[in-house]
């Protein structure tokens, strides 16, 4: 073979490898997931240092509070949402909690439950756990259908509980008072202490969830997470849907086997399911390109890169809008934390 032909062959192989790499949606998704996870971990460490400055009475160096930790206060965010909708008032102590909640709700409304499979750090750990379990034990457990359905109801019950106490039972005036109270001011510190100073009960519950997550795919997300339940219900109206081309499909069921949400993709022409997270694993697994993420109103399926670009743009737009509109940083100042943090154990409500 002459050098020109060799060059053409290696250029062709390179082009093919790049094409395969580009089509490896799971690789890109995992990259986005773990980058976001590292970012959240970094925010958590910075927040820990921020709190340590006050608990050490100024001995530990001061670190600015990262507002993104408010993302761990979704119930407070829900209360803030009710206050905003009923009175027009914006919570000033943890405004990022509301901004992030609304951003994730809008993401689900527009781009399915993509927060769960592309961004959520708990979802990332959950996925990492079952993948590790499959590697260690060779397989993951599939619960009987009746038990699976029964357990899936748990997250909706938890969601109904929070919706009832926050959106139905609590009057706006009570929410307004709660969102001004010292308990809410330090709810982020309380959340940090929940993980760093775990009670025995928390430790046992967490261990059980971790062990079950090794054996059962997405145990936490599938059965227990009320946040995911809410986003899943909202995602049903999303214009994005996985669609199957029945003319090219050979019914090989590779899509159904790979779906982490146990959706029977091979039997649908359109996946309309609150459990679908838009992970695109089925699209990647299909050997005949019979599956694609499509958008209502458009005749042609979307290219694979379009869906992640849409969801990441929505996330960036939501957070960016919160920042530029002045609804991101807490109104609490240094002296407030100096006064409140030493009192934290006295705050019960
Ligand atoms: S149907 Fe496809 S996109 Fe939806 S969860 Fe299953 S594998 Fe992911
Ligand atoms: S993987 Fe593709 S060809 Fe196989 S059943 Fe699913 S849609 Fe049809």
mmCIF file of C-alpha atoms and ligand atoms in Angstrom:
data_model
loop_
_atom_site.group_PDB
_atom_site.id
_atom_site.type_symbol
_atom_site.label_atom_id
_atom_site.label_comp_id
_atom_site.label_asym_id
_atom_site.label_seq_id
_atom_site.Cartn_x
_atom_site.Cartn_y
_atom_site.Cartn_z
ATOM 1 C CA UNK A 1 0.000 0.000 0.000
ATOM 2 C CA UNK A 2 1.475 3.411 -0.938
ATOM 3 C CA UNK A 3 1.760 6.238 1.601
ATOM 4 C CA UNK A 4 -1.223 8.151 0.110
ATOM 5 C CA UNK A 5 -3.526 5.168 0.574
ATOM 6 C CA UNK A 6 -2.214 4.615 4.128
ATOM 7 C CA UNK A 7 -2.871 8.256 4.930
ATOM 8 C CA UNK A 8 -6.413 8.014 3.573
ATOM 9 C CA UNK A 9 -7.039 4.850 5.582
ATOM 10 C CA UNK A 10 -5.860 6.349 8.895
ATOM 11 C CA UNK A 11 -7.762 9.597 8.218
ATOM 12 C CA UNK A 12 -10.881 7.509 7.572
ATOM 13 C CA UNK A 13 -10.382 5.528 10.790
ATOM 14 C CA UNK A 14 -9.833 8.714 12.758
ATOM 15 C CA UNK A 15 -13.029 10.195 11.301
ATOM 16 C CA UNK A 16 -14.943 7.048 12.211
ATOM 17 C CA UNK A 17 -13.594 7.036 15.806
ATOM 18 C CA UNK A 18 -14.517 10.694 16.247
ATOM 19 C CA UNK A 19 -18.003 9.957 14.903
ATOM 20 C CA UNK A 20 -18.389 7.049 17.351
ATOM 21 C CA UNK A 21 -17.116 9.190 20.225
ATOM 22 C CA UNK A 22 -19.534 11.944 19.279
ATOM 23 C CA UNK A 23 -22.404 9.443 19.214
ATOM 24 C CA UNK A 24 -21.499 8.082 22.649
ATOM 25 C CA UNK A 25 -24.215 9.971 24.495
ATOM 26 C CA UNK A 26 -23.627 8.120 27.761
ATOM 27 C CA UNK A 27 -20.008 9.278 27.785
ATOM 28 C CA UNK A 28 -21.075 12.905 27.327
ATOM 29 C CA UNK A 29 -23.831 12.572 29.859
ATOM 30 C CA UNK A 30 -21.501 11.034 32.437
ATOM 31 C CA UNK A 31 -19.020 13.827 31.769
ATOM 32 C CA UNK A 32 -21.709 16.460 32.407
ATOM 33 C CA UNK A 33 -22.982 14.572 35.483
ATOM 34 C CA UNK A 34 -19.604 14.159 37.166
ATOM 35 C CA UNK A 35 -18.476 17.711 36.312
ATOM 36 C CA UNK A 36 -21.642 19.031 37.947
ATOM 37 C CA UNK A 37 -21.156 16.664 40.887
ATOM 38 C CA UNK A 38 -17.595 17.972 41.423
ATOM 39 C CA UNK A 39 -18.896 21.530 41.211
ATOM 40 C CA UNK A 40 -21.562 20.845 43.868
ATOM 41 C CA UNK A 41 -18.959 19.109 46.045
ATOM 42 C CA UNK A 42 -16.708 22.158 45.707
ATOM 43 C CA UNK A 43 -19.622 24.424 46.746
ATOM 44 C CA UNK A 44 -20.280 22.141 49.733
ATOM 45 C CA UNK A 45 -16.646 22.337 50.856
ATOM 46 C CA UNK A 46 -16.616 26.140 50.477
ATOM 47 C CA UNK A 47 -19.827 26.345 52.492
ATOM 48 C CA UNK A 48 -18.312 24.118 55.191
ATOM 49 C CA UNK A 49 -15.348 26.504 55.398
ATOM 50 C CA UNK A 50 -17.739 29.461 55.560
ATOM 51 C CA UNK A 51 -19.546 27.921 58.539
ATOM 52 C CA UNK A 52 -16.279 26.889 60.186
ATOM 53 C CA UNK A 53 -15.165 30.517 60.198
ATOM 54 C CA UNK A 54 -18.104 31.396 62.449
ATOM 55 C CA UNK A 55 -18.046 28.270 64.631
ATOM 56 C CA UNK A 56 -14.345 28.855 65.304
ATOM 57 C CA UNK A 57 -15.132 32.484 66.280
ATOM 58 C CA UNK A 58 -13.079 33.831 63.400
ATOM 59 C CA UNK A 59 -10.004 31.630 63.855
ATOM 60 C CA UNK A 60 -10.564 29.725 60.592
ATOM 61 C CA UNK A 61 -10.205 32.007 57.516
ATOM 62 C CA UNK A 62 -13.326 33.590 56.054
ATOM 63 C CA UNK A 63 -14.677 32.122 52.812
ATOM 64 C CA UNK A 64 -17.577 33.755 50.937
ATOM 65 C CA UNK A 65 -20.853 31.814 51.139
ATOM 66 C CA UNK A 66 -21.633 30.029 47.848
ATOM 67 C CA UNK A 67 -25.317 30.734 47.133
ATOM 68 C CA UNK A 68 -25.671 27.551 45.057
ATOM 69 C CA UNK A 69 -25.978 25.519 48.294
ATOM 70 C CA UNK A 70 -29.550 26.814 48.443
ATOM 71 C CA UNK A 71 -30.316 24.119 45.877
ATOM 72 C CA UNK A 72 -30.404 21.717 48.840
ATOM 73 C CA UNK A 73 -33.430 23.551 50.283
ATOM 74 C CA UNK A 74 -36.218 22.516 47.885
ATOM 75 C CA UNK A 75 -38.997 22.516 50.497
ATOM 76 C CA UNK A 76 -38.138 26.082 51.482
ATOM 77 C CA UNK A 77 -38.024 26.836 47.745
ATOM 78 C CA UNK A 78 -41.557 25.477 47.428
ATOM 79 C CA UNK A 79 -42.706 27.717 50.299
ATOM 80 C CA UNK A 80 -41.001 30.699 48.600
ATOM 81 C CA UNK A 81 -42.787 29.831 45.364
ATOM 82 C CA UNK A 82 -46.167 29.945 47.095
ATOM 83 C CA UNK A 83 -45.281 33.270 48.704
ATOM 84 C CA UNK A 84 -44.214 34.705 45.351
ATOM 85 C CA UNK A 85 -47.355 33.484 43.587
ATOM 86 C CA UNK A 86 -49.774 34.610 46.291
ATOM 87 C CA UNK A 87 -48.217 37.898 47.433
ATOM 88 C CA UNK A 88 -45.554 38.813 44.871
ATOM 89 C CA UNK A 89 -42.893 38.804 47.616
ATOM 90 C CA UNK A 90 -39.508 37.224 46.909
ATOM 91 C CA UNK A 91 -37.702 35.458 49.752
ATOM 92 C CA UNK A 92 -34.528 37.390 50.491
ATOM 93 C CA UNK A 93 -32.747 34.975 52.863
ATOM 94 C CA UNK A 94 -32.311 32.062 50.434
ATOM 95 C CA UNK A 95 -33.450 33.457 47.065
ATOM 96 C CA UNK A 96 -31.339 30.921 45.133
ATOM 97 C CA UNK A 97 -33.532 28.105 46.556
ATOM 98 C CA UNK A 98 -36.491 29.504 44.614
ATOM 99 C CA UNK A 99 -34.434 30.343 41.515
ATOM 100 C CA UNK A 100 -33.087 26.773 41.350
ATOM 101 C CA UNK A 101 -36.472 25.162 42.027
ATOM 102 C CA UNK A 102 -38.135 27.225 39.292
ATOM 103 C CA UNK A 103 -35.213 26.546 36.924
ATOM 104 C CA UNK A 104 -35.519 22.781 37.436
ATOM 105 C CA UNK A 105 -39.304 22.932 37.048
ATOM 106 C CA UNK A 106 -38.966 24.872 33.793
ATOM 107 C CA UNK A 107 -36.277 22.457 32.611
ATOM 108 C CA UNK A 108 -38.706 19.579 33.217
ATOM 109 C CA UNK A 109 -41.536 21.438 31.549
ATOM 110 C CA UNK A 110 -39.441 22.017 28.462
ATOM 111 C CA UNK A 111 -36.874 19.198 28.424
ATOM 112 C CA UNK A 112 -38.309 16.285 30.384
ATOM 113 C CA UNK A 113 -36.911 15.071 33.686
ATOM 114 C CA UNK A 114 -33.429 15.815 32.366
ATOM 115 C CA UNK A 115 -32.285 17.339 35.652
ATOM 116 C CA UNK A 116 -32.327 13.832 37.170
ATOM 117 C CA UNK A 117 -30.125 12.129 34.593
ATOM 118 C CA UNK A 118 -27.868 15.007 33.548
ATOM 119 C CA UNK A 119 -27.333 17.245 36.587
ATOM 120 C CA UNK A 120 -28.630 15.987 39.929
ATOM 121 C CA UNK A 121 -25.664 14.983 42.149
ATOM 122 C CA UNK A 122 -27.825 12.450 44.016
ATOM 123 C CA UNK A 123 -28.889 10.941 40.685
ATOM 124 C CA UNK A 124 -25.225 10.721 39.688
ATOM 125 C CA UNK A 125 -24.349 8.858 42.898
ATOM 126 C CA UNK A 126 -27.387 6.634 42.508
ATOM 127 C CA UNK A 127 -26.376 5.709 38.956
ATOM 128 C CA UNK A 128 -22.757 5.236 40.033
ATOM 129 C CA UNK A 129 -23.917 2.890 42.827
ATOM 130 C CA UNK A 130 -25.885 0.475 40.614
ATOM 131 C CA UNK A 131 -23.185 0.481 37.966
ATOM 132 C CA UNK A 132 -20.660 -0.404 40.669
ATOM 133 C CA UNK A 133 -23.026 -3.058 42.038
ATOM 134 C CA UNK A 134 -23.449 -4.585 38.566
ATOM 135 C CA UNK A 135 -19.686 -4.655 38.131
ATOM 136 C CA UNK A 136 -19.147 -6.252 41.557
ATOM 137 C CA UNK A 137 -22.008 -8.746 41.551
ATOM 138 C CA UNK A 138 -22.502 -9.265 37.811
ATOM 139 C CA UNK A 139 -26.124 -8.081 37.733
ATOM 140 C CA UNK A 140 -28.687 -5.845 39.389
ATOM 141 C CA UNK A 141 -31.942 -6.978 40.961
ATOM 142 C CA UNK A 142 -35.255 -6.400 39.204
ATOM 143 C CA UNK A 143 -38.130 -6.236 41.635
ATOM 144 C CA UNK A 144 -41.431 -7.955 40.863
ATOM 145 C CA UNK A 145 -43.690 -5.631 38.880
ATOM 146 C CA UNK A 146 -46.303 -5.373 41.678
ATOM 147 C CA UNK A 147 -43.658 -4.486 44.269
ATOM 148 C CA UNK A 148 -42.027 -2.029 41.893
ATOM 149 C CA UNK A 149 -45.342 -0.247 41.274
ATOM 150 C CA UNK A 150 -46.140 -0.230 45.003
ATOM 151 C CA UNK A 151 -42.743 1.187 45.966
ATOM 152 C CA UNK A 152 -42.834 3.791 43.187
ATOM 153 C CA UNK A 153 -45.942 5.150 44.880
ATOM 154 C CA UNK A 154 -43.816 6.075 47.929
ATOM 155 C CA UNK A 155 -42.206 9.065 46.244
ATOM 156 C CA UNK A 156 -45.622 10.369 45.161
ATOM 157 C CA UNK A 157 -46.907 9.974 48.724
ATOM 158 C CA UNK A 158 -43.928 11.951 50.026
ATOM 159 C CA UNK A 159 -44.543 14.598 47.361
ATOM 160 C CA UNK A 160 -48.245 14.771 48.296
ATOM 161 C CA UNK A 161 -47.258 15.176 51.953
ATOM 162 C CA UNK A 162 -44.962 18.159 51.229
ATOM 163 C CA UNK A 163 -47.439 19.732 48.812
ATOM 164 C CA UNK A 164 -50.183 19.426 51.428
ATOM 165 C CA UNK A 165 -48.255 20.956 54.309
ATOM 166 C CA UNK A 166 -46.529 23.689 52.280
ATOM 167 C CA UNK A 167 -48.884 24.611 49.444
ATOM 168 C CA UNK A 168 -52.276 23.748 50.985
ATOM 169 C CA UNK A 169 -52.122 23.915 54.784
ATOM 170 C CA UNK A 170 -49.720 26.821 55.324
ATOM 171 C CA UNK A 171 -51.305 30.247 54.810
ATOM 172 C CA UNK A 172 -49.190 32.827 52.970
ATOM 173 C CA UNK A 173 -48.840 34.917 56.137
ATOM 174 C CA UNK A 174 -47.367 31.924 57.995
ATOM 175 C CA UNK A 175 -44.973 31.285 55.098
ATOM 176 C CA UNK A 176 -43.915 34.947 55.101
ATOM 177 C CA UNK A 177 -43.195 34.717 58.846
ATOM 178 C CA UNK A 178 -41.310 31.422 58.427
ATOM 179 C CA UNK A 179 -39.150 32.855 55.648
ATOM 180 C CA UNK A 180 -38.046 35.680 57.931
ATOM 181 C CA UNK A 181 -37.333 33.480 60.967
ATOM 182 C CA UNK A 182 -33.821 32.574 62.181
ATOM 183 C CA UNK A 183 -34.615 28.878 61.557
ATOM 184 C CA UNK A 184 -34.962 29.521 57.810
ATOM 185 C CA UNK A 185 -31.948 31.849 57.864
ATOM 186 C CA UNK A 186 -29.800 28.961 59.109
ATOM 187 C CA UNK A 187 -31.554 26.122 57.291
ATOM 188 C CA UNK A 188 -28.508 25.722 55.014
ATOM 189 C CA UNK A 189 -26.248 25.326 58.072
ATOM 190 C CA UNK A 190 -28.721 22.852 59.559
ATOM 191 C CA UNK A 191 -28.639 20.881 56.309
ATOM 192 C CA UNK A 192 -24.833 20.826 56.449
ATOM 193 C CA UNK A 193 -24.922 19.605 60.061
ATOM 194 C CA UNK A 194 -27.421 16.920 59.068
ATOM 195 C CA UNK A 195 -24.708 15.347 56.917
ATOM 196 C CA UNK A 196 -21.599 16.235 58.921
ATOM 197 C CA UNK A 197 -23.018 15.419 62.368
ATOM 198 C CA UNK A 198 -25.220 12.458 61.510
ATOM 199 C CA UNK A 199 -27.421 10.871 64.129
ATOM 200 C CA UNK A 200 -27.366 7.079 64.428
ATOM 201 C CA UNK A 201 -30.803 6.867 62.786
ATOM 202 C CA UNK A 202 -29.670 8.953 59.802
ATOM 203 C CA UNK A 203 -26.553 6.825 59.476
ATOM 204 C CA UNK A 204 -28.555 3.583 59.501
ATOM 205 C CA UNK A 205 -31.118 4.883 56.973
ATOM 206 C CA UNK A 206 -28.356 6.191 54.689
ATOM 207 C CA UNK A 207 -26.457 2.892 54.880
ATOM 208 C CA UNK A 208 -29.603 0.926 53.988
ATOM 209 C CA UNK A 209 -30.277 3.247 51.001
ATOM 210 C CA UNK A 210 -26.646 2.924 49.811
ATOM 211 C CA UNK A 211 -26.674 -0.883 50.099
ATOM 212 C CA UNK A 212 -30.014 -1.152 48.271
ATOM 213 C CA UNK A 213 -28.706 1.270 45.612
ATOM 214 C CA UNK A 214 -25.896 -1.184 44.820
ATOM 215 C CA UNK A 215 -28.433 -3.898 43.976
ATOM 216 C CA UNK A 216 -31.412 -1.993 42.581
ATOM 217 C CA UNK A 217 -31.103 0.488 39.718
ATOM 218 C CA UNK A 218 -31.665 4.069 40.867
ATOM 219 C CA UNK A 219 -33.217 2.908 44.150
ATOM 220 C CA UNK A 220 -33.451 6.386 45.694
ATOM 221 C CA UNK A 221 -34.627 8.157 42.530
ATOM 222 C CA UNK A 222 -37.122 5.481 41.491
ATOM 223 C CA UNK A 223 -38.783 4.883 44.836
ATOM 224 C CA UNK A 224 -38.105 7.657 47.322
ATOM 225 C CA UNK A 225 -37.231 11.038 45.819
ATOM 226 C CA UNK A 226 -40.232 13.438 46.015
ATOM 227 C CA UNK A 227 -38.313 16.063 44.009
ATOM 228 C CA UNK A 228 -37.937 13.598 41.131
ATOM 229 C CA UNK A 229 -41.644 12.725 41.460
ATOM 230 C CA UNK A 230 -42.578 16.384 41.024
ATOM 231 C CA UNK A 231 -40.240 16.884 38.060
ATOM 232 C CA UNK A 232 -41.521 13.646 36.485
ATOM 233 C CA UNK A 233 -45.139 14.779 36.645
ATOM 234 C CA UNK A 234 -44.250 18.181 35.180
ATOM 235 C CA UNK A 235 -42.174 16.507 32.449
ATOM 236 C CA UNK A 236 -45.249 14.776 31.027
ATOM 237 C CA UNK A 237 -46.166 17.980 29.178
ATOM 238 C CA UNK A 238 -42.656 18.454 27.772
ATOM 239 C CA UNK A 239 -42.667 18.691 23.965
ATOM 240 C CA UNK A 240 -39.592 16.425 23.873
ATOM 241 C CA UNK A 241 -40.344 12.731 23.609
ATOM 242 C CA UNK A 242 -38.448 9.597 22.629
ATOM 243 C CA UNK A 243 -40.063 8.378 19.391
ATOM 244 C CA UNK A 244 -39.651 5.013 17.707
ATOM 245 C CA UNK A 245 -39.658 4.574 13.950
ATOM 246 C CA UNK A 246 -41.735 1.424 13.518
ATOM 247 C CA UNK A 247 -40.671 1.028 9.884
ATOM 248 C CA UNK A 248 -37.005 0.391 10.743
ATOM 249 C CA UNK A 249 -37.429 -1.176 14.216
ATOM 250 C CA UNK A 250 -36.678 -4.923 14.274
ATOM 251 C CA UNK A 251 -38.122 -5.422 17.761
ATOM 252 C CA UNK A 252 -34.740 -6.528 19.129
ATOM 253 C CA UNK A 253 -35.578 -4.926 22.516
ATOM 254 C CA UNK A 254 -32.067 -3.551 23.092
ATOM 255 C CA UNK A 255 -33.700 -0.226 24.037
ATOM 256 C CA UNK A 256 -35.904 -1.783 26.714
ATOM 257 C CA UNK A 257 -33.005 -3.802 28.136
ATOM 258 C CA UNK A 258 -30.856 -0.710 28.507
ATOM 259 C CA UNK A 259 -33.476 1.711 29.878
ATOM 260 C CA UNK A 260 -32.536 2.438 33.518
ATOM 261 C CA UNK A 261 -36.148 3.415 34.194
ATOM 262 C CA UNK A 262 -37.465 0.000 33.091
ATOM 263 C CA UNK A 263 -39.656 1.506 30.372
ATOM 264 C CA UNK A 264 -40.789 -0.887 27.691
ATOM 265 C CA UNK A 265 -39.469 1.349 24.895
ATOM 266 C CA UNK A 266 -39.710 -1.295 22.155
ATOM 267 C CA UNK A 267 -43.508 -1.403 22.497
ATOM 268 C CA UNK A 268 -44.144 2.356 22.292
ATOM 269 C CA UNK A 269 -44.148 4.648 19.355
ATOM 270 C CA UNK A 270 -43.746 7.583 21.755
ATOM 271 C CA UNK A 271 -42.412 7.357 25.328
ATOM 272 C CA UNK A 272 -44.895 9.228 27.481
ATOM 273 C CA UNK A 273 -43.803 8.243 30.971
ATOM 274 C CA UNK A 274 -43.055 10.243 34.139
ATOM 275 C CA UNK A 275 -40.064 7.962 34.786
ATOM 276 C CA UNK A 276 -38.290 8.846 31.511
ATOM 277 C CA UNK A 277 -35.317 11.048 32.369
ATOM 278 C CA UNK A 278 -34.162 11.769 28.832
ATOM 279 C CA UNK A 279 -30.911 9.921 29.447
ATOM 280 C CA UNK A 280 -30.826 8.891 25.758
ATOM 281 C CA UNK A 281 -29.456 5.419 26.655
ATOM 282 C CA UNK A 282 -32.152 3.812 24.502
ATOM 283 C CA UNK A 283 -31.284 6.021 21.523
ATOM 284 C CA UNK A 284 -27.645 5.028 21.864
ATOM 285 C CA UNK A 285 -28.457 1.324 22.251
ATOM 286 C CA UNK A 286 -30.656 1.039 19.165
ATOM 287 C CA UNK A 287 -28.668 -0.710 16.415
ATOM 288 C CA UNK A 288 -30.948 0.572 13.649
ATOM 289 C CA UNK A 289 -31.250 4.252 14.553
ATOM 290 C CA UNK A 290 -34.967 3.692 15.049
ATOM 291 C CA UNK A 291 -35.134 5.862 18.160
ATOM 292 C CA UNK A 292 -34.627 9.588 18.516
ATOM 293 C CA UNK A 293 -35.514 12.432 20.784
ATOM 294 C CA UNK A 294 -38.138 14.352 18.861
ATOM 295 C CA UNK A 295 -39.999 17.542 19.479
ATOM 296 C CA UNK A 296 -43.709 18.043 19.104
ATOM 297 C CA UNK A 297 -44.460 20.052 15.967
ATOM 298 C CA UNK A 298 -41.219 19.150 14.195
ATOM 299 C CA UNK A 299 -41.309 16.490 11.503
ATOM 300 C CA UNK A 300 -37.687 15.408 11.730
ATOM 301 C CA UNK A 301 -36.054 13.908 14.823
ATOM 302 C CA UNK A 302 -33.518 16.098 16.562
ATOM 303 C CA UNK A 303 -29.785 15.434 16.318
ATOM 304 C CA UNK A 304 -28.506 13.788 19.509
ATOM 305 C CA UNK A 305 -26.546 16.810 20.672
ATOM 306 C CA UNK A 306 -29.599 19.067 20.592
ATOM 307 C CA UNK A 307 -31.313 17.765 23.748
ATOM 308 C CA UNK A 308 -28.316 18.256 26.120
ATOM 309 C CA UNK A 309 -27.650 21.667 24.586
ATOM 310 C CA UNK A 310 -31.269 22.688 25.265
ATOM 311 C CA UNK A 311 -31.269 21.485 28.867
ATOM 312 C CA UNK A 312 -27.888 23.020 29.710
ATOM 313 C CA UNK A 313 -28.919 26.310 28.099
ATOM 314 C CA UNK A 314 -32.108 26.337 30.178
ATOM 315 C CA UNK A 315 -30.112 25.699 33.347
ATOM 316 C CA UNK A 316 -27.597 28.454 32.552
ATOM 317 C CA UNK A 317 -30.403 30.863 31.612
ATOM 318 C CA UNK A 318 -32.340 30.192 34.845
ATOM 319 C CA UNK A 319 -29.338 30.670 37.120
ATOM 320 C CA UNK A 320 -28.024 33.605 35.074
ATOM 321 C CA UNK A 321 -31.386 35.359 35.228
ATOM 322 C CA UNK A 322 -31.532 34.846 38.992
ATOM 323 C CA UNK A 323 -28.076 36.374 39.331
ATOM 324 C CA UNK A 324 -28.544 39.419 37.106
ATOM 325 C CA UNK A 325 -31.969 40.183 38.577
ATOM 326 C CA UNK A 326 -30.495 40.277 42.087
ATOM 327 C CA UNK A 327 -32.291 37.143 43.318
ATOM 328 C CA UNK A 328 -29.302 34.975 44.020
ATOM 329 C CA UNK A 329 -27.256 36.267 46.977
ATOM 330 C CA UNK A 330 -28.739 36.112 50.480
ATOM 331 C CA UNK A 331 -29.601 39.380 52.202
ATOM 332 C CA UNK A 332 -27.946 38.038 55.360
ATOM 333 C CA UNK A 333 -24.692 39.818 56.159
ATOM 334 C CA UNK A 334 -21.564 38.815 58.075
ATOM 335 C CA UNK A 335 -22.910 40.125 61.397
ATOM 336 C CA UNK A 336 -26.130 38.091 61.000
ATOM 337 C CA UNK A 337 -24.167 34.842 60.711
ATOM 338 C CA UNK A 338 -21.886 35.935 63.549
ATOM 339 C CA UNK A 339 -24.946 36.362 65.757
ATOM 340 C CA UNK A 340 -27.022 33.397 64.551
ATOM 341 C CA UNK A 341 -24.577 30.499 64.044
ATOM 342 C CA UNK A 342 -23.633 30.169 67.753
ATOM 343 C CA UNK A 343 -27.395 29.903 68.482
ATOM 344 C CA UNK A 344 -28.043 27.130 65.980
ATOM 345 C CA UNK A 345 -28.777 24.370 68.515
ATOM 346 C CA UNK A 346 -31.460 26.547 70.119
ATOM 347 C CA UNK A 347 -33.365 26.978 66.837
ATOM 348 C CA UNK A 348 -36.076 24.389 66.574
ATOM 349 C CA UNK A 349 -38.608 26.196 64.368
HETATM 350 S S1 LIG B 1 -36.885 5.738 27.658
HETATM 351 FE FE1 LIG B 1 -34.820 6.154 26.877
HETATM 352 S S2 LIG B 1 -34.427 8.288 27.478
HETATM 353 FE FE2 LIG B 1 -36.171 7.585 28.707
HETATM 354 S S3 LIG B 1 -35.227 6.834 30.621
HETATM 355 FE FE3 LIG B 1 -35.443 5.061 29.237
HETATM 356 S S4 LIG B 1 -33.457 4.958 28.215
HETATM 357 FE FE4 LIG B 1 -33.571 6.994 29.119
HETATM 358 S S1 LIG B 2 -33.420 -1.063 20.003
HETATM 359 FE FE1 LIG B 2 -34.182 -0.064 18.149
HETATM 360 S S2 LIG B 2 -34.601 -1.784 16.745
HETATM 361 FE FE2 LIG B 2 -34.408 -2.675 18.795
HETATM 362 S S3 LIG B 2 -36.540 -2.716 19.605
HETATM 363 FE FE3 LIG B 2 -35.632 -0.789 20.295
HETATM 364 S S4 LIG B 2 -36.236 0.701 18.717
HETATM 365 FE FE4 LIG B 2 -36.539 -1.343 17.820
#
